[in-house]
PDB file of C-alpha atoms in Angstrom:
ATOM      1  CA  UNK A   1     -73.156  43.963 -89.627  1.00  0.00           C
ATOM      2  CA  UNK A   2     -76.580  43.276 -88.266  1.00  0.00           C
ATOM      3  CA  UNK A   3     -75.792  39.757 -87.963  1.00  0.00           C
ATOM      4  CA  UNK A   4     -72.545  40.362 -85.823  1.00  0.00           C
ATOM      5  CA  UNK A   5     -74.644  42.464 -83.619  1.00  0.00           C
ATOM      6  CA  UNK A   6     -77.526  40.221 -83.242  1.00  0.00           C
ATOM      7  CA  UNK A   7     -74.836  37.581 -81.951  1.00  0.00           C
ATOM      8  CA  UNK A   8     -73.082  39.846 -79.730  1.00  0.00           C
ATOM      9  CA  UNK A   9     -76.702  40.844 -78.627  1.00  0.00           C
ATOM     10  CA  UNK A  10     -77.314  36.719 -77.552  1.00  0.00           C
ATOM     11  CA  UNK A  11     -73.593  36.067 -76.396  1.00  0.00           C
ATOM     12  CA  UNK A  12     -74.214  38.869 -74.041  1.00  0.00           C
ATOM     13  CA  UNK A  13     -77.391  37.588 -72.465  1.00  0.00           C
ATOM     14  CA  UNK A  14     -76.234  34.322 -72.246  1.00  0.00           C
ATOM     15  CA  UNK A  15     -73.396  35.327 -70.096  1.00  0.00           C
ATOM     16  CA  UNK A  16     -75.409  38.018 -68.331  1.00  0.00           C
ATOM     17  CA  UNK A  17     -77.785  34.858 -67.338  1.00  0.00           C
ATOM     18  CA  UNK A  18     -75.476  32.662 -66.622  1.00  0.00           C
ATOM     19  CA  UNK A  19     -74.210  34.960 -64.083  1.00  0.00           C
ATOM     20  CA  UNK A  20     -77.526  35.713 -62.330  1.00  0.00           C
ATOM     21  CA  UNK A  21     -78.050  32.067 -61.842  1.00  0.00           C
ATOM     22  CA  UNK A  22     -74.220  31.737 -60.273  1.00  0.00           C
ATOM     23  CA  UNK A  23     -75.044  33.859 -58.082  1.00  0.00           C
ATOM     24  CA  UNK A  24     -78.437  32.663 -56.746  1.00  0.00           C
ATOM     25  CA  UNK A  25     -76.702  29.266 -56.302  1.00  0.00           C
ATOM     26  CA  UNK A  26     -73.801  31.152 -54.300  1.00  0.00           C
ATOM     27  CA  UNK A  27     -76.192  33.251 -51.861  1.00  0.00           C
ATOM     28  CA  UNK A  28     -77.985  29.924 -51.132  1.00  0.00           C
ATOM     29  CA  UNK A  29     -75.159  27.913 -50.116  1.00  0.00           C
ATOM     30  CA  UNK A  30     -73.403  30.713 -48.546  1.00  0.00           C
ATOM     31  CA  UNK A  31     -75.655  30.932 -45.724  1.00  0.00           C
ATOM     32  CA  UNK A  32     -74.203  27.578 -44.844  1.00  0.00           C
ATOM     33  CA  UNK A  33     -70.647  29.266 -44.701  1.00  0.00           C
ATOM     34  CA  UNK A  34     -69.262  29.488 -40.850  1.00  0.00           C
ATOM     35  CA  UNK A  35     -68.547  27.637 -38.054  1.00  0.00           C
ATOM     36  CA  UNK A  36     -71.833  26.228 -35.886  1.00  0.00           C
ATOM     37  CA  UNK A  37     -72.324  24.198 -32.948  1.00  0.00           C
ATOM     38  CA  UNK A  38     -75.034  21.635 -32.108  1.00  0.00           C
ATOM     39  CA  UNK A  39     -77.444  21.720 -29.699  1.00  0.00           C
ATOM     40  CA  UNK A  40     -80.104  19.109 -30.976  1.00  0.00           C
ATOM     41  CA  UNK A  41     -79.808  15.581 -32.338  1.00  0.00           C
ATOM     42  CA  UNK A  42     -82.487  13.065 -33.169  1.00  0.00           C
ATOM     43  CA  UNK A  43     -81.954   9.479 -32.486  1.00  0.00           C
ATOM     44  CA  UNK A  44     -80.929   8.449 -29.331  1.00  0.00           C
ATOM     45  CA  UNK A  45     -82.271   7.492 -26.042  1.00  0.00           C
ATOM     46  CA  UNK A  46     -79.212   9.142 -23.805  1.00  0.00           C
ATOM     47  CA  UNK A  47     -80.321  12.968 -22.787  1.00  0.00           C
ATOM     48  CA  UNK A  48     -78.489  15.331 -24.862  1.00  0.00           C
ATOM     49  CA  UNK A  49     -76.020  16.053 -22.129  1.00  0.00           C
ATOM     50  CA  UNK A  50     -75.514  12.808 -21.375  1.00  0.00           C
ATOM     51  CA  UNK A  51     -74.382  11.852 -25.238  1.00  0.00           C
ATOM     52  CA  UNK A  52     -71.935  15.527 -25.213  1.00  0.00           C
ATOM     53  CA  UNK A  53     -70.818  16.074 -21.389  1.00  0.00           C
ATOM     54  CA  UNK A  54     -67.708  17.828 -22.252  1.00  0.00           C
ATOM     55  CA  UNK A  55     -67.256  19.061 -25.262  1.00  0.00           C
ATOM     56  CA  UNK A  56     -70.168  19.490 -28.020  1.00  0.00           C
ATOM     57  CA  UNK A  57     -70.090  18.445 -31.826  1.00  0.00           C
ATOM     58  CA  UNK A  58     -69.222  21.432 -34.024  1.00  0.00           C
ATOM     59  CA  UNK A  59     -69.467  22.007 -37.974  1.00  0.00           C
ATOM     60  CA  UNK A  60     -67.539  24.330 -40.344  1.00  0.00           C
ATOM     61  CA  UNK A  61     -68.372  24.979 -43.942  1.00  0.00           C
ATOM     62  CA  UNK A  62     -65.673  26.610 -46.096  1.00  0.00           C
ATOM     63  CA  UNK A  63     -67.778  27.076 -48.936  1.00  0.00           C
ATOM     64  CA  UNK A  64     -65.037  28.935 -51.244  1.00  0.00           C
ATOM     65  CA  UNK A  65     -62.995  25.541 -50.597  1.00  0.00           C
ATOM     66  CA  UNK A  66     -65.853  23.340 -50.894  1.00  0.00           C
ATOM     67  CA  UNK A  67     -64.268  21.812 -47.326  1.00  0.00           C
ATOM     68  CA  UNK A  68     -66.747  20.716 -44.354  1.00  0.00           C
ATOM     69  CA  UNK A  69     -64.887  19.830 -41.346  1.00  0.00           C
ATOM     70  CA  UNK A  70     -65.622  20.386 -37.131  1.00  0.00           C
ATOM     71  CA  UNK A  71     -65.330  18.032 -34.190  1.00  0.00           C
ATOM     72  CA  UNK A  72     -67.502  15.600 -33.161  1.00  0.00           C
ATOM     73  CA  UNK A  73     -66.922  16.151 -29.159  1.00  0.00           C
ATOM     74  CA  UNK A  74     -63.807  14.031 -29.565  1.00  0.00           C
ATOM     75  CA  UNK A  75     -62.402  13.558 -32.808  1.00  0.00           C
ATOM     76  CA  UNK A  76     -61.659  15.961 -35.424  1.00  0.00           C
ATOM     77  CA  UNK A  77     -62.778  15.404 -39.202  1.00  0.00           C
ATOM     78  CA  UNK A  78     -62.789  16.790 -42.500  1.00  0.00           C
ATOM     79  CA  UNK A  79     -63.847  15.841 -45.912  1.00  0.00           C
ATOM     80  CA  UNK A  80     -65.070  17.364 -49.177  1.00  0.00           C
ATOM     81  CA  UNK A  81     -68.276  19.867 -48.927  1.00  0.00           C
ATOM     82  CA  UNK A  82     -70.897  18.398 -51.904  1.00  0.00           C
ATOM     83  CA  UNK A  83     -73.491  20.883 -51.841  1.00  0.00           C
ATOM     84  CA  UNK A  84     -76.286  21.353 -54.535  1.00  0.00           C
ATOM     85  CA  UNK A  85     -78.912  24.110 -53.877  1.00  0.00           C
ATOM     86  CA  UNK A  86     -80.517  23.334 -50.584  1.00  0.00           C
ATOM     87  CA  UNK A  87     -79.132  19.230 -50.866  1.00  0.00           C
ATOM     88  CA  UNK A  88     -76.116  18.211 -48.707  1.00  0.00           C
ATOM     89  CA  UNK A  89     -73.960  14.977 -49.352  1.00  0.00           C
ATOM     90  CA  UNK A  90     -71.821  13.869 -46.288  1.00  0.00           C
ATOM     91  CA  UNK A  91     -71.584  10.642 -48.102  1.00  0.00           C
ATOM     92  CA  UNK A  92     -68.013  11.223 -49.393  1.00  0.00           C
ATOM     93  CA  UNK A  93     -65.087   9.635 -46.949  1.00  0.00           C
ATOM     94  CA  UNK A  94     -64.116  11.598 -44.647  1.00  0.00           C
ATOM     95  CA  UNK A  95     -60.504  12.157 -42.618  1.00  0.00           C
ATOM     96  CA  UNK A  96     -61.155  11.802 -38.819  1.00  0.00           C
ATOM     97  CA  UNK A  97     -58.676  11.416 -36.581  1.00  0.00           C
ATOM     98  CA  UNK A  98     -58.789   8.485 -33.812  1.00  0.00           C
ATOM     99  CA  UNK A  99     -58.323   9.811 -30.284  1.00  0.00           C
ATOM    100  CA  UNK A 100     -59.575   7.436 -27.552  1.00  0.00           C
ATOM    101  CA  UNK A 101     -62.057   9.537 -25.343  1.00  0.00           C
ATOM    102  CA  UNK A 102     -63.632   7.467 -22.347  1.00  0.00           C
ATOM    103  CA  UNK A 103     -65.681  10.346 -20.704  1.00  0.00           C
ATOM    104  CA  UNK A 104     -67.509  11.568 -24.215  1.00  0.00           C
ATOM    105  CA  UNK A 105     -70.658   9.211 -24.151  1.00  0.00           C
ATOM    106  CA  UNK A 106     -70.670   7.827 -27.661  1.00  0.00           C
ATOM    107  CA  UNK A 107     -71.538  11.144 -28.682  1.00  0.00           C
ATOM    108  CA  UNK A 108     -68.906  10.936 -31.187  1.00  0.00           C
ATOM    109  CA  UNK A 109     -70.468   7.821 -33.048  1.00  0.00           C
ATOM    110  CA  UNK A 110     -74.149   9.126 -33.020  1.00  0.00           C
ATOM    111  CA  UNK A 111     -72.749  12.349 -34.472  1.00  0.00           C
ATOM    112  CA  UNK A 112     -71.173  10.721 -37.668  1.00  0.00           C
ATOM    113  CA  UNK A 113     -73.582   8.180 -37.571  1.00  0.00           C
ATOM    114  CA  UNK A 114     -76.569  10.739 -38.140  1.00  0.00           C
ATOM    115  CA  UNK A 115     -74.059  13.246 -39.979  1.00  0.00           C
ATOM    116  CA  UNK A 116     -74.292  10.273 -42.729  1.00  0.00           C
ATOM    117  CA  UNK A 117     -78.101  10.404 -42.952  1.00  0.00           C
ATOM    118  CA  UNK A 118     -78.568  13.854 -44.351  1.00  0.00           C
ATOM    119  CA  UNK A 119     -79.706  14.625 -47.336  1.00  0.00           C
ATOM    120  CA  UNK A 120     -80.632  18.435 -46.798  1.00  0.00           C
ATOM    121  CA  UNK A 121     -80.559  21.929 -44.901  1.00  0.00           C
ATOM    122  CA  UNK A 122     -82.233  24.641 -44.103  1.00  0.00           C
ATOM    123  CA  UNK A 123     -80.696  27.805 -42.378  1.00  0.00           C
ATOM    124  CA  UNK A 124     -83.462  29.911 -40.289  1.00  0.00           C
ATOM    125  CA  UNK A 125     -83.952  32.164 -37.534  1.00  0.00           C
ATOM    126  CA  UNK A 126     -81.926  35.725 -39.614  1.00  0.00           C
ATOM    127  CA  UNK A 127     -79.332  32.550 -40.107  1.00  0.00           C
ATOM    128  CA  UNK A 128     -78.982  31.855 -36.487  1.00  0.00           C
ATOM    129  CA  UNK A 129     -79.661  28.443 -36.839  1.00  0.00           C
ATOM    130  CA  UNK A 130     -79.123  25.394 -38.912  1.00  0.00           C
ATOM    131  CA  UNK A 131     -81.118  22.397 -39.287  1.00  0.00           C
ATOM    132  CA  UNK A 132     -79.568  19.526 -40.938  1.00  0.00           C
ATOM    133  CA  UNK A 133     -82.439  17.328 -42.591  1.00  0.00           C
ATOM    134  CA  UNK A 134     -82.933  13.502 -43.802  1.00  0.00           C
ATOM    135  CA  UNK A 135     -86.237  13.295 -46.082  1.00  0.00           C
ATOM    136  CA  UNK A 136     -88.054  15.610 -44.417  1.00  0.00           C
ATOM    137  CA  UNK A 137     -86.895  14.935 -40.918  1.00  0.00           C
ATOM    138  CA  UNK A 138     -84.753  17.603 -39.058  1.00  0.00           C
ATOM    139  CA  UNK A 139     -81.503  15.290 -37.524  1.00  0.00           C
ATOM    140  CA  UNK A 140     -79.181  17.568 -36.166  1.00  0.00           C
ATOM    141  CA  UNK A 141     -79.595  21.312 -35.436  1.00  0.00           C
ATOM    142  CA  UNK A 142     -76.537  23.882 -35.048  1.00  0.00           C
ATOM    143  CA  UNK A 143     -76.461  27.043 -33.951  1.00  0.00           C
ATOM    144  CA  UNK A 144     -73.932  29.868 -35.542  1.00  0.00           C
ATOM    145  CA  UNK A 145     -70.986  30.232 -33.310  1.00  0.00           C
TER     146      UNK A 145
END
């Protein structure tokens, strides 16, 4: 009898600790959950305007999905969300589609270009704001739409 309890005891914080951790992992990545849109990239020598004149870049995480998908000022995309803690992966293929835009800037190209580069986030500013990060090098920021 004691041993049955004793087990029951250890069963129950196991699964009482596995749950606290589940949900430390979900709060984290949640704050990435939403649609943003940018307003900073690193890179290039074209003005910010000059790279986006029309339309600007935007990101969407479905985190219940694990989907990532948005518009890169001319093309749409979407592809699988791998997310680990505060580490992004944008490594995985994604689906774009292939619209011929003359008047975007190459906007389009630095966006996916740079999207492939991070390795990291960080969500600031009462989750106004997300910085997408390579190393230790802030990329790309967003801002929640």
């Amino acid at each position: 009898m004691i041993k049955n309890v004793f087990i029951l005891f250890v069963l129950h914080t196991i699964l009482i600790s596995c749950s606290a951790f589940k949900c430390k992992k979900t709060e984290a990545v949640s704050k990435l959950e939403g649609n943003w849109e940018l307003n900073y990239i690193t890179g290039p020598r074209i003005a910010f305007d000059g790279l986006y004149p029309n339309k600007k870049p935007t990101i969407n995480f479905n985190t219940k999905e694990n989907q990532v998908s948005g518009n890169n000022s001319c093309n749409s995309f979407t592809g699988k969300l791998i997310v680990n803690g505060n580490k992004l992966d944008f490594k995985a293929p994604m689906a774009t589609t292939k619209m011929m835009c003359m008047d975007n800037g190459q906007g389009d190209r630095v966006f996916m270009g740079t999207l492939q580069k991070i390795t990291s986030y960080d969500v600031t500013d009462d989750g106004k704001t997300l910085n997408l990060i390579s190393g230790d090098i802030a990329m790309m920021r967003f801002s929640k739409k």
